[in-house]
Amino acid sequence: MDEQALRTTAEERLRALAGPEARLRDDQWTAIRGLVADRGRALVVQRTGWGKSAVYFVATALLRELGEGPTVIVSPLLALMRNQVDAAARAGVHAATINSANLQEWDEVHEAVADGTVDVLLVSPERLNNPDFRDTVLPKLTASAGLLVVDEAHCISDWGHDFRPDYRRLRTLIAELPEGVPVLATTATANDRVVRDVAQQLGLSDESMVLRGALDRESLRLGVLRLPTAQARLAWIAENLDRFTGSGIIYTLTVAAAEELAAFLRDRGFEVAAYTGKTEQADRLQAEEDLLNNRVKALVATSALGMGFDKPDLGFVVHVGAPQSPISYYQQIGRAGRGVNRADVVLLPGREDRDIWSYFASLAFPAERVVREVLAALDSAGQALSTQRLEPLVDLARGRLEMVLKVLDVDGAVRRVRGGWESTGQPWEYDAERYERIATARDSEQRAIEAYQETEGCRMEFLLRQLDDPHAAACGRCDNCTGERWSDAVSGAGVEAARERLRRPGVDLPPKKQWPTGMSTLGVKLSGKIKPGQVSETGRALGRLTDIGWGNRLREVFAAPDAPIPDDVFDACVKVLSAWDWERRPVGVVTIASGSRPQLVSSFGSRIAAIGRLPLLGEVRTGERAPRANSAHRLAQLWGSVRVPDDLAARVSEVEGPVLVIDDRVDTGWTMTVAAAMLRDAGAEGVMPFALATTS
């Protein structure tokens, strides 16, 4: 097929995909020609909504007409996959997915790929190292693929705002492709450093095409508004939400903040829904559909709603709290304004933002000593260990352990097999210099997002320069360019309503029902379900440390030197007690000893006992409560240190009814679980946990 015929066919395919008025952009055609005619490799860095997916769907259609094999698209999110399957169908391309949500369809999809009826197979990066897929399906796919596409390619990069270790497996996959198989990588959020890193990770040669366009979207109107308190921010949103055109997204930094804000807006009569990493999959799908069809004014979301959500008429994006990177901020606001003339983007920063960034930074790649423990545990096992069986052997929480294993896998030190993970015996070096560079880059990004809030210049130009966009220029639309700013006025009644909602005290502390697995390897003979006679009742905490209501006040309390419980905090705890719908009223108070805040805990317990006219029965001894990263190690430490003194045991056995057990904060929940089990063993008829704060 000559070049003119190729372009004519490409234009026809594009019109089938995007409508009768669609025409190929110059860079779209350059990429398609390079992939189809030259069988080359390309990196396309273009703004969200530019038409990157059109490049690979049109290229797929052309390659299939030439008799080439199916396209394999590595795509990071289920939402993105669902949209792409629908888009592919419009272009006359049959697409299918293999992901965690369609397990029952895998065999059918494999057969369709084998018999040639599937033109595009979308897989998650995690699927590339599923043992069955990697060993049985992937070799055949690699041998027969007509095109490999890496979507959201910034995820490959250590420097990307959404680094995912599984993406780095693509280096191996690309190296195993037969000669002449074209490769396309696409992203909307990559600065020069990320572009260089992606090119290196994907093995793109110097001759490969890097097609970078202007990232500005002329519909976006950027603004920053500083409000003094969390309740003022909530009140402002409630009083201004109707001023935003259409429906949109309100982003928060934490799950707790999303749930609090969504509940407050529903109280004020708005149709909104919370969307977080804790939202059930079915509820996520429903929320996405409701927003797509304008059945809700907004989704109040964490970053769980990000790449892949495609709503061309999204009218606004508001952030309650600043993301820790200008690049991730740009990626999120890029959800708006694709198919409308104007979309408002407003950032409402909070004084707690840096505390939240610090928490996320604490989850970075662990120290070398801890990683060596993982390798040593696998080396000594002599067999594959599941993550669940490995967890008691190393002091890492489940999520961080899985991240470490993926990095070690990509680096060749461990291998995922049926039944878990095994050591390869290959030497491995801890790249401390790389991790330090990444940490330094993260700190620089945080300073940059703070500078974005303070800049007196064009806000869009500021963001585009962070992305090294060579086309960056003053937009003429943002609040600094026009002088048109959102009013910071909020009514006293609105602030008071928000304060009442945020200061509504009390969150549940659900009891643990199961001991962690593998405790015998740590010398503790506990397994299976916790005996019903040792389980506590559902407890209460005043608030979460991560929320935007009591969380702010509680963080102040825990940051200050140890002192008796403040009156305002105690008064709120009394409200929690008053609203507690217990079946049986507590008949006594027990405190849990604190090495770091003895005055806080003892005053909390004694004042609760006094106001409730309950006997203060005594104190559970805990020894030193050193921080532990996972449940098994935390429980092992506690099992050897928590003790119910004889005099306390005698008192709890004499009272008739449950006892209220007081602590300052609940992190893993194992201190309260062990204390409850021991108090129940000592004769307590029930245990009702009560803490100032919870971190969950």
XYZ file of C-alpha atoms in Angstrom:
696
model
C 0.000 0.000 0.000
C 1.550 3.345 -1.041
C 1.658 6.284 1.358
C -1.321 8.129 -0.153
C -3.512 5.032 -0.058
C -2.349 4.376 3.500
C -3.327 7.876 4.586
C -6.698 7.668 2.832
C -7.482 4.427 4.658
C -6.248 5.906 7.946
C -8.570 8.904 7.532
C -11.511 6.572 6.875
C -10.753 4.599 10.034
C -10.453 7.822 12.060
C -13.860 9.052 10.879
C -15.393 5.727 11.924
C -13.827 6.211 15.336
C -14.350 9.925 15.968
C -17.088 11.108 13.607
C -17.479 12.337 10.028
C -15.693 15.662 10.643
C -12.547 14.110 12.126
C -9.214 14.667 10.388
C -5.822 13.272 11.316
C -3.528 15.719 13.059
C -0.042 15.985 11.580
C 1.581 14.199 14.525
C -1.095 11.505 14.489
C -0.317 10.741 10.872
C 3.450 10.893 11.519
C 3.088 8.318 14.288
C 0.744 6.051 12.294
C 2.989 6.134 9.239
C 6.048 5.377 11.366
C 4.356 2.402 13.005
C 2.651 0.923 9.943
C 4.910 1.780 7.008
C 8.275 1.816 8.797
C 7.481 -0.644 11.632
C 9.314 1.734 13.959
C 8.981 2.904 17.559
C 7.489 6.128 18.839
C 6.808 8.022 22.058
C 3.809 10.346 21.861
C 3.527 13.004 24.585
C 0.288 14.897 24.041
C -2.388 16.385 26.255
C -5.336 14.293 27.445
C -8.044 14.222 24.796
C -5.612 14.950 21.925
C -6.283 11.575 20.312
C -3.481 9.236 21.354
C -5.822 6.250 21.389
C -6.831 7.069 17.798
C -3.190 6.536 16.785
C -3.042 2.995 18.032
C -6.543 1.968 16.997
C -6.098 3.273 13.462
C -2.622 1.734 13.280
C -4.089 -1.561 14.499
C -6.765 -1.533 11.806
C -4.190 -0.874 9.105
C -1.773 -3.513 10.371
C -4.549 -6.096 10.586
C -5.506 -5.364 6.976
C -1.876 -6.072 6.085
C -2.125 -9.451 7.789
C -0.263 -8.633 11.000
C -1.075 -10.113 14.384
C -3.077 -8.524 17.198
C -2.097 -5.392 19.057
C -1.177 -5.782 22.724
C -1.979 -2.699 24.817
C -0.567 -2.492 28.336
C -3.060 -0.312 30.169
C -2.968 0.601 33.859
C -6.597 0.911 34.923
C -9.846 -0.956 34.452
C -11.705 2.286 33.718
C -9.263 3.019 30.915
C -9.705 -0.509 29.526
C -13.492 -0.219 29.476
C -13.357 3.064 27.562
C -10.819 1.678 25.099
C -12.861 -1.429 24.316
C -15.820 0.802 23.437
C -13.659 3.134 21.352
C -12.068 0.231 19.478
C -15.478 -1.085 18.455
C -16.295 2.268 16.822
C -13.154 1.914 14.698
C -14.155 -1.574 13.614
C -11.551 -3.132 15.880
C -12.492 -6.021 18.163
C -10.839 -5.519 21.562
C -10.819 -7.761 24.626
C -9.289 -7.475 28.081
C -7.653 -9.752 30.600
C -7.804 -8.299 34.084
C -8.726 -9.098 37.669
C -12.395 -8.220 37.074
C -13.109 -10.788 34.329
C -11.453 -13.982 35.549
C -14.295 -16.110 34.197
C -13.666 -14.813 30.657
C -9.919 -15.507 30.438
C -10.135 -18.857 28.651
C -12.583 -17.448 26.128
C -10.339 -14.430 25.480
C -7.252 -16.655 25.086
C -9.078 -18.727 22.472
C -10.251 -15.624 20.594
C -6.680 -14.303 20.482
C -5.407 -17.680 19.248
C -7.971 -17.961 16.450
C -7.438 -14.387 15.287
C -10.856 -12.934 16.082
C -9.419 -10.437 18.595
C -7.616 -7.443 17.093
C -6.563 -5.829 20.373
C -5.772 -7.401 23.723
C -5.622 -5.037 26.697
C -3.677 -6.295 29.710
C -2.640 -4.713 32.979
C 1.085 -4.468 33.752
C 0.528 -6.773 36.740
C -0.793 -9.464 34.357
C 2.612 -9.610 32.622
C 4.027 -11.455 35.605
C 1.109 -13.714 36.408
C 2.804 -17.133 36.141
C 0.161 -18.736 33.924
C -0.129 -15.720 31.624
C 3.636 -15.121 31.517
C 4.576 -18.738 30.819
C 1.747 -19.912 28.539
C 0.029 -16.931 26.899
C 2.684 -14.221 26.703
C 5.260 -16.171 24.610
C 2.649 -16.824 21.895
C 1.465 -13.226 22.030
C 5.003 -11.907 21.784
C 5.722 -14.104 18.788
C 2.548 -13.090 16.930
C 1.970 -9.473 18.003
C 1.518 -6.900 15.283
C 1.965 -3.874 17.579
C 2.831 -3.246 21.239
C 1.332 -0.181 22.906
C 2.347 1.121 26.337
C -0.389 3.467 27.519
C 0.231 5.980 30.329
C 3.921 5.326 29.718
C 5.067 7.734 32.430
C 4.278 4.861 34.833
C 7.410 3.130 33.519
C 9.578 5.847 34.938
C 10.927 5.993 38.483
C 10.481 9.731 38.053
C 6.867 9.534 36.926
C 4.156 10.740 39.303
C 2.529 7.306 39.336
C 5.482 4.885 39.326
C 4.403 1.240 39.132
C 7.141 -1.413 39.388
C 5.267 -3.837 37.115
C 5.628 -1.424 34.220
C 9.392 -1.946 34.261
C 8.848 -5.522 33.059
C 8.165 -4.022 29.670
C 11.897 -3.735 29.030
C 12.064 -7.519 28.961
C 8.926 -7.851 26.877
C 10.210 -5.400 24.263
C 13.577 -7.132 24.122
C 11.807 -10.399 23.271
C 9.696 -8.960 20.441
C 10.556 -10.258 16.960
C 12.399 -7.766 14.792
C 10.094 -5.361 13.014
C 7.262 -5.303 15.557
C 6.414 -1.621 16.075
C 6.173 -0.151 19.587
C 4.148 2.893 20.634
C 4.332 4.570 24.060
C 1.857 7.317 24.990
C 1.408 9.715 27.899
C 0.038 13.147 28.680
C 2.276 13.872 31.668
C 6.003 13.625 31.065
C 8.688 16.247 31.536
C 12.112 15.979 29.881
C 13.490 13.769 32.647
C 10.576 11.330 32.401
C 10.776 11.294 28.595
C 14.456 10.314 28.759
C 13.747 7.654 31.372
C 10.819 6.187 29.409
C 12.936 6.042 26.259
C 15.638 4.184 28.173
C 13.224 1.803 29.903
C 11.538 0.926 26.600
C 14.751 0.590 24.663
C 13.759 3.319 22.219
C 16.693 4.274 20.015
C 17.839 7.814 19.351
C 16.134 7.594 15.959
C 12.777 6.804 17.495
C 10.112 9.411 17.094
C 9.323 11.524 20.127
C 6.247 13.543 19.219
C 5.551 16.261 21.774
C 2.772 18.739 21.293
C 1.464 21.737 23.189
C -0.124 20.554 26.437
C -2.272 23.613 27.115
C -6.038 23.150 26.884
C -7.753 26.405 25.984
C -10.919 25.571 27.906
C -9.297 25.429 31.356
C -9.619 28.404 33.727
C -7.182 27.922 36.607
C -7.441 29.557 40.004
C -6.175 29.220 43.586
C -8.194 30.270 46.612
C -6.823 30.242 50.149
C -9.350 29.797 52.938
C -8.400 29.809 56.616
C -9.901 26.531 57.849
C -11.174 23.156 56.723
C -14.725 24.134 57.588
C -14.411 27.306 55.503
C -13.291 25.213 52.507
C -16.255 22.865 52.870
C -18.683 25.744 53.297
C -17.232 27.492 50.235
C -17.728 24.382 48.084
C -21.309 23.967 49.278
C -22.105 27.630 48.591
C -20.416 27.706 45.178
C -21.008 24.242 43.749
C -24.090 25.342 41.817
C -22.021 28.065 40.148
C -19.910 25.446 38.374
C -21.193 24.411 34.963
C -22.267 20.815 34.488
C -20.800 18.038 36.595
C -17.252 17.503 37.760
C -14.767 16.041 40.201
C -13.785 17.280 43.656
C -10.435 15.756 44.605
C -9.243 15.222 48.192
C -5.935 13.875 49.477
C -7.307 11.150 51.753
C -10.130 8.646 51.889
C -11.422 10.140 55.142
C -11.589 13.624 53.631
C -13.496 12.356 50.584
C -16.060 10.590 52.731
C -16.459 13.584 55.072
C -16.904 16.066 52.225
C -19.319 13.841 50.300
C -21.456 13.359 53.410
C -21.493 17.112 54.092
C -22.524 17.959 50.533
C -25.283 15.353 50.636
C -26.494 16.958 53.872
C -26.660 20.251 51.955
C -28.861 18.714 49.256
C -26.329 17.889 46.534
C -26.252 14.666 44.542
C -22.666 13.547 45.035
C -20.849 10.268 45.698
C -17.510 9.379 47.275
C -15.000 7.516 45.087
C -11.865 6.163 46.786
C -9.533 3.188 46.886
C -11.856 1.686 49.500
C -14.969 1.964 47.328
C -16.275 -1.430 46.240
C -15.791 -2.191 42.541
C -19.527 -2.322 41.808
C -20.005 1.038 43.547
C -17.116 2.516 41.557
C -18.689 1.447 38.275
C -22.031 2.900 39.338
C -20.402 6.178 40.387
C -18.577 6.456 37.054
C -21.818 5.835 35.161
C -23.662 8.391 37.286
C -21.043 11.040 36.530
C -20.864 10.184 32.824
C -24.636 10.560 32.584
C -24.792 13.694 34.783
C -26.874 12.000 37.442
C -24.567 13.486 40.092
C -23.185 16.985 40.399
C -19.769 15.652 41.376
C -17.732 12.696 42.477
C -15.719 13.470 45.608
C -12.636 11.422 44.866
C -9.120 10.541 45.804
C -6.506 9.858 43.120
C -8.243 6.472 42.661
C -10.272 8.335 40.019
C -7.567 9.301 37.579
C -6.074 7.938 34.403
C -8.589 6.565 31.982
C -11.761 8.304 33.110
C -13.056 9.952 29.946
C -15.928 12.446 30.099
C -15.501 15.108 27.390
C -18.025 17.514 28.945
C -16.592 17.424 32.475
C -17.191 21.002 33.591
C -14.940 21.483 36.607
C -12.234 20.048 38.847
C -11.802 21.320 42.408
C -9.002 20.189 44.712
C -9.478 20.312 48.483
C -5.793 20.049 49.356
C -2.915 20.154 46.917
C -1.396 17.032 45.345
C 2.326 16.779 46.053
C 3.422 17.311 42.444
C 2.547 19.859 39.738
C 2.658 16.994 37.237
C 0.099 14.898 39.098
C -2.012 18.046 39.551
C -1.930 18.674 35.810
C -2.855 15.053 35.134
C -5.924 15.317 37.382
C -7.166 18.657 36.086
C -6.736 17.242 32.577
C -9.929 15.264 33.171
C -11.872 18.490 32.550
C -12.670 20.601 29.540
C -11.999 18.194 26.679
C -15.252 18.838 24.856
C -16.493 22.146 26.294
C -15.471 25.754 25.797
C -14.906 26.461 29.484
C -14.027 24.342 32.490
C -13.185 25.806 35.893
C -10.243 24.466 37.883
C -9.871 25.616 41.484
C -7.265 24.636 44.082
C -8.160 25.083 47.769
C -4.893 24.285 49.602
C -4.915 23.309 53.277
C -2.429 23.726 56.085
C -2.432 19.971 56.619
C -1.246 19.227 53.059
C 2.436 18.878 53.946
C 1.635 16.502 56.827
C -0.229 14.266 54.387
C 2.644 14.413 51.884
C 5.019 13.373 54.666
C 2.861 10.371 55.457
C 2.888 9.208 51.838
C 6.660 9.772 51.720
C 7.038 7.400 54.686
C 5.758 4.601 52.424
C 8.685 4.931 50.001
C 11.014 2.046 49.152
C 12.320 0.526 52.425
C 15.854 0.610 53.773
C 18.391 -1.936 52.516
C 18.344 -3.912 55.776
C 14.638 -4.643 55.399
C 14.935 -5.609 51.729
C 17.805 -7.964 52.598
C 15.505 -9.620 55.136
C 13.057 -10.401 52.317
C 15.785 -11.946 50.184
C 17.174 -13.919 53.115
C 13.739 -15.301 53.981
C 13.217 -16.530 50.414
C 16.761 -17.923 50.199
C 16.383 -19.925 53.396
C 12.903 -21.206 52.564
C 14.119 -23.375 49.718
C 10.646 -23.224 48.165
C 8.117 -20.715 46.911
C 6.447 -18.623 49.596
C 3.180 -16.766 49.179
C 3.070 -13.136 50.283
C 0.892 -14.260 53.171
C 3.460 -16.837 54.333
C 6.339 -14.422 53.798
C 4.792 -11.580 55.792
C 5.506 -13.018 59.273
C 9.165 -13.469 58.320
C 9.838 -9.810 57.497
C 8.802 -6.579 59.161
C 6.911 -5.036 56.255
C 3.223 -4.315 55.843
C 1.487 -6.245 53.062
C 1.348 -3.406 50.529
C 5.004 -2.437 50.942
C 6.095 -6.081 50.894
C 4.325 -6.578 47.569
C 6.053 -3.473 46.174
C 9.471 -4.747 47.287
C 8.832 -8.158 45.728
C 7.849 -6.563 42.427
C 10.990 -4.425 42.357
C 13.155 -7.441 43.216
C 11.379 -9.423 40.513
C 12.015 -6.772 37.884
C 15.649 -6.613 39.026
C 15.956 -10.392 38.634
C 16.560 -11.283 42.291
C 13.227 -13.070 42.834
C 10.687 -14.683 40.553
C 6.945 -15.044 40.849
C 5.817 -18.635 40.384
C 2.739 -20.677 41.136
C 2.380 -20.646 44.890
C 4.149 -17.353 45.466
C 7.705 -16.063 45.164
C 11.105 -17.751 45.017
C 14.686 -16.550 45.052
C 16.618 -16.732 41.781
C 19.964 -16.745 43.567
C 21.131 -13.877 41.370
C 23.190 -11.132 43.045
C 21.328 -7.935 43.795
C 22.542 -4.462 44.715
C 20.533 -1.914 46.663
C 20.522 1.211 44.506
C 20.622 3.723 47.346
C 21.725 6.493 45.014
C 18.648 6.039 42.812
C 16.257 6.022 45.758
C 17.905 9.147 47.142
C 17.549 10.871 43.763
C 13.873 9.973 43.669
C 13.339 11.276 47.219
C 15.103 14.512 46.278
C 12.943 14.850 43.170
C 9.801 14.329 45.250
C 10.881 17.086 47.639
C 11.516 19.394 44.699
C 8.044 18.640 43.321
C 6.450 19.513 46.662
C 8.224 22.853 46.711
C 7.051 23.431 43.142
C 3.366 22.855 43.941
C 3.723 25.337 46.808
C 5.326 27.791 44.378
C 2.371 27.277 42.024
C 0.060 28.468 44.795
C 2.160 31.591 45.385
C 3.061 32.563 41.821
C 1.880 35.923 40.520
C 2.485 34.821 36.947
C 0.357 32.678 34.670
C -0.652 29.469 36.418
C -1.011 27.397 33.255
C 2.393 28.530 32.034
C 3.843 27.533 35.419
C 2.427 23.995 35.106
C 3.499 23.620 31.489
C 7.054 24.656 32.338
C 7.075 21.962 35.016
C 6.255 19.573 32.147
C 9.017 21.113 29.980
C 6.439 21.997 27.345
C 8.376 24.002 24.726
C 5.114 25.757 23.808
C 4.525 27.099 27.346
C 3.225 30.661 27.327
C 0.845 32.838 29.305
C -2.689 31.486 28.882
C -4.631 34.735 29.330
C -7.375 32.805 31.146
C -6.266 32.007 34.718
C -6.982 34.163 37.752
C -3.555 35.814 37.600
C -3.795 36.591 33.883
C -7.297 38.062 34.049
C -7.474 39.380 37.590
C -10.811 37.588 37.901
C -10.822 35.601 41.124
C -13.281 33.494 43.018
C -14.599 35.310 46.062
C -13.424 33.912 49.392
C -16.679 34.963 51.062
C -18.506 32.241 52.974
C -21.510 32.670 55.206
C -21.288 32.268 58.948
C -24.123 29.742 58.797
C -22.285 27.726 56.162
C -19.085 27.646 58.193
C -21.011 26.649 61.299
C -22.771 23.830 59.417
C -19.430 22.574 58.142
C -17.915 22.868 61.615
C -20.796 20.878 63.053
C -20.322 18.174 60.432
C -16.540 17.987 60.805
C -16.730 18.127 64.571
C -19.389 15.428 64.677
C -17.385 13.063 66.822
C -17.065 9.339 66.656
C -15.887 6.672 64.235
C -16.243 2.923 64.637
C -13.387 0.653 65.688
C -14.400 -2.762 64.304
C -12.978 -5.703 66.262
C -10.464 -8.063 64.713
C -11.809 -11.573 64.230
C -8.724 -13.474 62.965
C -5.137 -13.874 64.120
C -2.462 -13.167 61.458
C -1.138 -16.209 59.607
C 2.284 -17.651 60.307
C 2.490 -16.656 63.974
C 4.123 -19.982 64.862
C 7.212 -18.933 62.887
C 7.574 -16.073 65.388
C 7.161 -18.350 68.407
C 3.545 -17.409 69.139
C 0.957 -20.184 69.148
C -1.995 -18.262 67.755
C -3.846 -19.145 64.582
C -7.239 -19.047 62.935
C -10.208 -17.189 64.324
C -10.004 -15.342 67.617
C -12.183 -17.146 70.150
C -15.585 -15.475 70.544
C -14.931 -15.176 74.273
C -11.790 -13.082 73.575
C -13.142 -10.664 70.948
C -13.923 -7.076 71.891
C -17.128 -5.299 70.966
C -17.161 -2.640 68.238
C -15.381 0.329 69.767
C -15.254 4.042 69.106
C -12.628 6.703 68.456
C -13.130 10.449 68.526
C -11.756 10.813 64.981
C -9.295 9.739 62.319
C -5.887 11.370 62.188
C -6.307 11.610 58.407
C -9.641 13.413 58.302
C -10.164 17.149 57.872
C -12.334 17.567 60.944
C -11.105 16.172 64.236
C -7.971 14.953 62.468
C -6.495 18.463 62.433
C -7.115 18.956 66.163
C -5.893 15.482 67.102
C -2.683 15.910 65.112
C -2.018 19.025 67.198
C -2.553 17.054 70.408
C -0.171 14.279 69.375
C 2.457 16.722 68.104
C 2.541 18.626 71.420
C 4.445 17.519 74.555
C 2.571 15.073 76.780
C -0.110 16.820 78.834
C -3.574 16.117 80.286
C -6.378 15.790 77.773
C -7.547 19.231 76.521
C -11.056 20.249 77.541
C -12.394 20.604 73.983
C -11.157 17.117 73.091
C -12.596 15.644 76.272
C -15.967 17.332 75.725
C -16.124 15.778 72.256
C -15.312 12.365 73.742
C -18.264 12.776 76.106
C -20.473 13.357 73.059
C -19.175 10.119 71.548
C -20.103 8.290 74.740
C -23.540 9.903 74.801
C -24.249 8.780 71.249
C -22.854 5.257 71.708
C -25.648 2.779 71.055
C -24.300 0.080 73.349
C -26.411 -2.904 74.336
C -25.020 -2.841 77.885
C -23.635 0.195 79.655
C -19.983 -0.165 80.747
C -19.474 -0.814 84.436
C -15.828 0.201 84.772
C -12.897 1.924 83.065
C -9.507 0.393 82.218
C -6.618 2.322 80.644
C -3.772 1.024 78.508
C -0.362 2.183 79.675
C 1.449 4.663 77.436
C 5.187 5.233 77.479
C 4.979 8.351 75.325
C 1.802 10.039 76.594
C 1.081 8.831 80.156
C -0.530 12.105 81.259
C -2.834 12.164 78.241
C -4.056 8.597 78.716
C -4.351 8.652 82.505
C -6.256 11.962 82.512
C -8.496 10.696 79.713
C -9.338 7.564 81.690
C -9.831 9.255 85.044
C -12.054 12.018 83.655
C -14.208 9.519 81.726
C -14.571 7.435 84.895
C -15.520 10.513 86.919
C -18.106 11.889 84.501
C -19.619 8.442 83.963
C -19.543 7.665 87.697
C -17.642 4.474 86.961
C -14.832 2.855 88.942
C -11.336 3.260 87.471
C -10.279 -0.392 87.628
C -6.621 -0.120 86.693
C -4.120 -0.173 83.862
C -3.076 -2.806 81.304
C 0.728 -2.906 81.152
C 2.278 -2.919 77.682
C 6.040 -2.570 77.988
C 7.781 -0.648 75.224
C 5.523 -0.234 72.204
C 8.052 0.054 69.394
C 6.553 0.629 65.950
C 6.164 -2.464 63.800
C 5.237 -2.486 60.168
C 3.044 -5.550 59.852
C 0.446 -7.371 61.892
C 2.417 -10.538 62.607
C 5.466 -8.763 64.040
C 3.332 -6.297 65.962
C 1.315 -9.101 67.526
C 4.435 -11.104 68.397
C 5.887 -8.101 70.193
C 2.676 -7.443 72.089
C 2.100 -11.055 73.073
C 5.284 -10.979 75.076
C 4.761 -7.563 76.640
C 1.053 -6.926 77.329
C 0.070 -7.936 80.847
C -3.032 -7.645 83.000
C -1.827 -7.192 86.606
C -3.360 -9.492 89.218
C -5.200 -6.689 91.013
C -6.767 -5.511 87.745
C -7.729 -9.081 86.832
C -9.462 -9.442 90.209
C -11.423 -6.220 89.770
C -12.651 -6.919 86.234
C -13.803 -10.371 87.291
C -15.885 -8.863 90.111
C -17.844 -6.298 88.063
C -20.944 -7.422 86.239
C -20.855 -6.039 82.712
C -18.447 -4.809 80.050
C -15.486 -2.545 80.737
C -14.513 0.549 78.756
C -10.842 0.266 77.689
C -9.145 3.632 77.066
C -6.142 4.294 74.803
C -4.758 7.371 73.072
C -4.686 6.031 69.517
C -5.319 2.872 67.529
C -2.910 2.125 64.684
C -2.789 -1.552 63.744
C -5.445 -2.389 66.346
C -3.442 -5.258 67.821
C -2.731 -3.597 71.183
C -6.445 -3.260 71.827
C -7.098 -6.770 70.466
C -4.547 -8.395 72.770
C -5.650 -6.320 75.761
C -9.264 -7.316 75.108
C -8.374 -11.018 74.849
C -6.443 -10.918 78.112
C -9.125 -8.946 79.949
C -11.770 -11.391 78.745
C -9.576 -14.294 79.881
C -9.305 -12.553 83.263
C -13.080 -12.568 83.596
C -14.322 -9.360 81.955
C -17.811 -9.919 80.551
C -17.067 -7.620 77.608
C -14.541 -5.077 76.356
C -15.528 -1.776 74.719
C -12.500 -0.039 73.129
C -12.411 3.758 73.239
C -9.568 5.846 71.783
C -8.926 9.457 70.914
C -7.725 8.689 67.396
C -7.444 5.986 64.787
C -5.138 5.995 61.796
C -7.350 3.750 59.649
